[in-house]
Every structure is written in structure tokens, then in C-alpha cells.
GROMACS .gro file of C-alpha atoms in nm:
model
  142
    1UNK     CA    1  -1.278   1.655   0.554
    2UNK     CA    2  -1.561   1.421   0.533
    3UNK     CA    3  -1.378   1.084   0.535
    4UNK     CA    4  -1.022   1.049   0.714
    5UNK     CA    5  -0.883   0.695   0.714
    6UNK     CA    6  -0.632   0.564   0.935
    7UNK     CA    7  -0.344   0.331   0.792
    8UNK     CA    8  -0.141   0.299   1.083
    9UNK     CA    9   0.018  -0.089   0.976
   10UNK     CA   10   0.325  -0.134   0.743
   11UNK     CA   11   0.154  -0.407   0.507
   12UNK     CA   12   0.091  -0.357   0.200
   13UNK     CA   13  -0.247  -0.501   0.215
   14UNK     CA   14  -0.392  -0.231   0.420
   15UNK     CA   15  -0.192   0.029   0.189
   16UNK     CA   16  -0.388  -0.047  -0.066
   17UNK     CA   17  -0.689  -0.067   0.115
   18UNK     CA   18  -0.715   0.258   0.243
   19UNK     CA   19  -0.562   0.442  -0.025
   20UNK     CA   20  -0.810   0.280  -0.289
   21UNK     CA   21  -1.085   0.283  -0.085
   22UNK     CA   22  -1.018   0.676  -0.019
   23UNK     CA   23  -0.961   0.693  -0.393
   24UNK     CA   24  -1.277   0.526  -0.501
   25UNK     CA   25  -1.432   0.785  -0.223
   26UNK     CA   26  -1.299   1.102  -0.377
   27UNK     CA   27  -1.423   0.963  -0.736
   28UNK     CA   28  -1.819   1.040  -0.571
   29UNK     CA   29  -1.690   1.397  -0.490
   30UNK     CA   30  -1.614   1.328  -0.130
   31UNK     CA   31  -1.352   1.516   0.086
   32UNK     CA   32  -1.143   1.230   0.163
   33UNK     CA   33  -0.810   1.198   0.315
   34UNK     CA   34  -0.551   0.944   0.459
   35UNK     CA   35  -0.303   0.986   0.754
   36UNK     CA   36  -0.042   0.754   0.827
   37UNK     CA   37   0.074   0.682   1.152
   38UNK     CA   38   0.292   0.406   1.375
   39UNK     CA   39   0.444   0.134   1.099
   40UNK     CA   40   0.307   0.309   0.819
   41UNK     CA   41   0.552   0.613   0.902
   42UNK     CA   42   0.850   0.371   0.923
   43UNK     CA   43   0.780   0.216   0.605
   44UNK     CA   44   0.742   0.495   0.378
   45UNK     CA   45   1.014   0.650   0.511
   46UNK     CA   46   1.218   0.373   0.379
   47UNK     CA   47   1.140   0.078   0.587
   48UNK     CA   48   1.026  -0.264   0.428
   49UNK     CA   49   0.654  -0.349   0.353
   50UNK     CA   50   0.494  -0.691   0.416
   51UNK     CA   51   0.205  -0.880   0.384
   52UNK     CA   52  -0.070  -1.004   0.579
   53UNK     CA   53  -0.020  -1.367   0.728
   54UNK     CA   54  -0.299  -1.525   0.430
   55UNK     CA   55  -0.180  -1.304   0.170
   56UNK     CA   56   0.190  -1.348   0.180
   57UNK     CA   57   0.230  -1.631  -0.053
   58UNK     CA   58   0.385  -1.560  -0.358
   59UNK     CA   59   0.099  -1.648  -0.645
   60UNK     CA   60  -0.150  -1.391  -0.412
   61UNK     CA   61   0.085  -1.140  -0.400
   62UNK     CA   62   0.154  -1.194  -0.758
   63UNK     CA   63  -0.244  -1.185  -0.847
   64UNK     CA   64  -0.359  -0.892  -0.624
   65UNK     CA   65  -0.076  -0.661  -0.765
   66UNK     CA   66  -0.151  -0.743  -1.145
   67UNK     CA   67  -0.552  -0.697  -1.031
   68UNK     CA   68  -0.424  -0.406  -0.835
   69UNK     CA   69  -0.264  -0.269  -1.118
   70UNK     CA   70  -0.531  -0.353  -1.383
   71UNK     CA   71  -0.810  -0.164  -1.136
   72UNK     CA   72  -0.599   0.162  -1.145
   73UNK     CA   73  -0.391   0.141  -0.855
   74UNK     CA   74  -0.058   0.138  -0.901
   75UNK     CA   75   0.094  -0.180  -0.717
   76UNK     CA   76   0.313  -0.359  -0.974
   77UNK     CA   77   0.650  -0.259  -0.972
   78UNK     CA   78   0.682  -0.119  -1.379
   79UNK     CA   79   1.009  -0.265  -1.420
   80UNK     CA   80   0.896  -0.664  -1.332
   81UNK     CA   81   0.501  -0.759  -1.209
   82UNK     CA   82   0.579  -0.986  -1.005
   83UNK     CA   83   0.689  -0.778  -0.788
   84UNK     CA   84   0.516  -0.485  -0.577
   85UNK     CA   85   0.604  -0.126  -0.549
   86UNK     CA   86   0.388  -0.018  -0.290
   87UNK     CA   87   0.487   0.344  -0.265
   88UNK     CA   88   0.379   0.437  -0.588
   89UNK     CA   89   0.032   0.411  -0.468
   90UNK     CA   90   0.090   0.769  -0.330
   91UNK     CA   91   0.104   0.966  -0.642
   92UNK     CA   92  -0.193   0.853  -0.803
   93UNK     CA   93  -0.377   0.901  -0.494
   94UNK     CA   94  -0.259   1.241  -0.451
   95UNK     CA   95  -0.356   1.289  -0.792
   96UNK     CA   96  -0.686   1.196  -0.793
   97UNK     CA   97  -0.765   1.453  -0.496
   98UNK     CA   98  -0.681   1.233  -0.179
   99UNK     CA   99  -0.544   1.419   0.050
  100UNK     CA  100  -0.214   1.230   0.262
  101UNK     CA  101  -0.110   1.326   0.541
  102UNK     CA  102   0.213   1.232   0.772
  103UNK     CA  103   0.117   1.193   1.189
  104UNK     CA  104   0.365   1.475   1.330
  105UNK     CA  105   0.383   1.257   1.612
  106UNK     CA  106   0.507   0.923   1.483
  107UNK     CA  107   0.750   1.113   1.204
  108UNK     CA  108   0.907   1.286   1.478
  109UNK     CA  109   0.935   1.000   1.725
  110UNK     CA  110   1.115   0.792   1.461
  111UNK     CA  111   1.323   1.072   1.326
  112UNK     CA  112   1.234   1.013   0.992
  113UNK     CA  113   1.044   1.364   0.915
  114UNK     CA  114   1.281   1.426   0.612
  115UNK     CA  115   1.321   1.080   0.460
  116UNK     CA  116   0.881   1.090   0.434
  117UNK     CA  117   0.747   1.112   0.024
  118UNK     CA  118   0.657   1.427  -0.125
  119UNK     CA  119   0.300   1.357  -0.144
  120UNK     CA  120   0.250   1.349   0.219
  121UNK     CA  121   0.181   1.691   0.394
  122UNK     CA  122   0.345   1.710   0.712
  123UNK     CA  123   0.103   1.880   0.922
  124UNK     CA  124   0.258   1.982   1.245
  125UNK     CA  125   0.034   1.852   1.628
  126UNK     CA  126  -0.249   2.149   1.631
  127UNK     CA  127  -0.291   2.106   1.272
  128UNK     CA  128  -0.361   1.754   1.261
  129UNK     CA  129  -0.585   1.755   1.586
  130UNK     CA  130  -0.798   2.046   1.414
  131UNK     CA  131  -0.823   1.807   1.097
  132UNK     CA  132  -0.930   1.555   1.316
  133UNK     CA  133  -1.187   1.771   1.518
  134UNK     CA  134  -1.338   1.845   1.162
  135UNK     CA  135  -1.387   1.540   0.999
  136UNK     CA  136  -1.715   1.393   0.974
  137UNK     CA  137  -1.619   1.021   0.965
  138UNK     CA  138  -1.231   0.874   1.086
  139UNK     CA  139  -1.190   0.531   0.998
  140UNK     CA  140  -0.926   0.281   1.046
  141UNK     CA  141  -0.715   0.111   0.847
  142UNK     CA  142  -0.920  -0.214   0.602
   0.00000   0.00000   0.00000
């Protein structure tokens, strides 16, 4: 891979950081993937999102997922705007070539291997450390 991000925090913020930045990566032809690790595990397995601190109010949140939305990615729940459905970022991502990928680690230390959405591979520990070995670039969460 030439780009591997990082999103290892449950906010919803950073989801959508990473996953459009990596998305907006793949569009110049780039080899671009996303692993999710610690919080990010927990919450899409079925834990809750949040926000970051400055972005929590409700006319941001409100804002960034109709700008969100109108940019391509997928952040407004379909059913109401005003509120977020931040797991449906993973499909269109997927779609667009991004490859996601679930930490073996952090899915098995939380139990939640089974309960993880279909778009992430589940790459078992020598798997993932040979991804990471081969990537030109790993970058954190935004």
C-alpha cells in the first residue's frame, strides 16, 4: 500500500477524516487503505460514536454532516439530516477502492471479531504486520 491511515479514536470527526481523506487519495490512483484500531474497533462493532469537544454542539454537527453529505461522503443519516450515521461512511469508501481493514489485535481483545461490518477485512497478526512492513507512508488518525 502506499498510504495506510490510522483511525484508532471512536469520534466521528476523525471517521470522516481519515476515511475521506483516504478516499480523496485513492481518487489520484493511490494505493490507500485504513485500519482501525483501539475505540474505533468498539464503535463499529456497535458501540456509540461521539464528537470532538468543539464540534459536539448540535448546529456543527448538523452543518458538517449536510456538508459531509453534499461533498460525497455519506454522514447524514437518510432517514432524518440532522442526524449522523457514521457507519455508512464504510461502503462508499470500500467502493471507491479504499481498502479497510480491522486490527486483529484490538477485535480480538474486545471480543467483538463477529459483530465488525462487512467492509472491513479482518486480517489476522502476520498479515497486518506484513501490510504494515509494506506501506510506504502510515499515518494517524486527522
Amino acid at each position: 500500500m502506499e498510504l495506510l491511515f490510522i483511525c484508532r479514536d471512536a469520534l466521528e470527526d476523525s471517521l470522516l477524516s481519515t476515511v475521506a481523506m483516504a478516499t480523496e487519495a485513492r481518487k489520484t490512483s493511490a494505493d490507500v487503505g485504513v485500519l482501525f484500531t483501539g475505540e474505533a474497533v468498539a464503535a463499529l462493532a456497535g458501540q456509540s460514536f461521539d464528537w470532538s469537544p468543539l464540534l459536539r454542539d448540535w448546529n456543527t454537527r448538523v452543518r458538517v454532516s449536510r456538508n459531509a453529505t453534499e461533498m460525497g461522503y455519506p454522514l447524514a443519516n437518510t432517514r432524518d439530516p440532522r442526524w449522523t450515521k457514521p457507519r455508512q461512511l464504510l461502503p462508499a469508501a470500500r467502493e471507491a477502492g479504499v481498502r479497510l481493514l480491522a486490527c486483529p489485535l484490538w477485535s480480538k481483545l474486545l471480543g467483538v471479531e463477529d459483530k465488525l461490518p462487512e467492509e472491513l477485512e479482518r486480517p489476522d497478526m502476520a498479515a497486518l504486520i506484513q501490510e504494515l512492513r509494506q506501506s510506504d507512508r502510515v499515518i494517524g488518525s486527522f
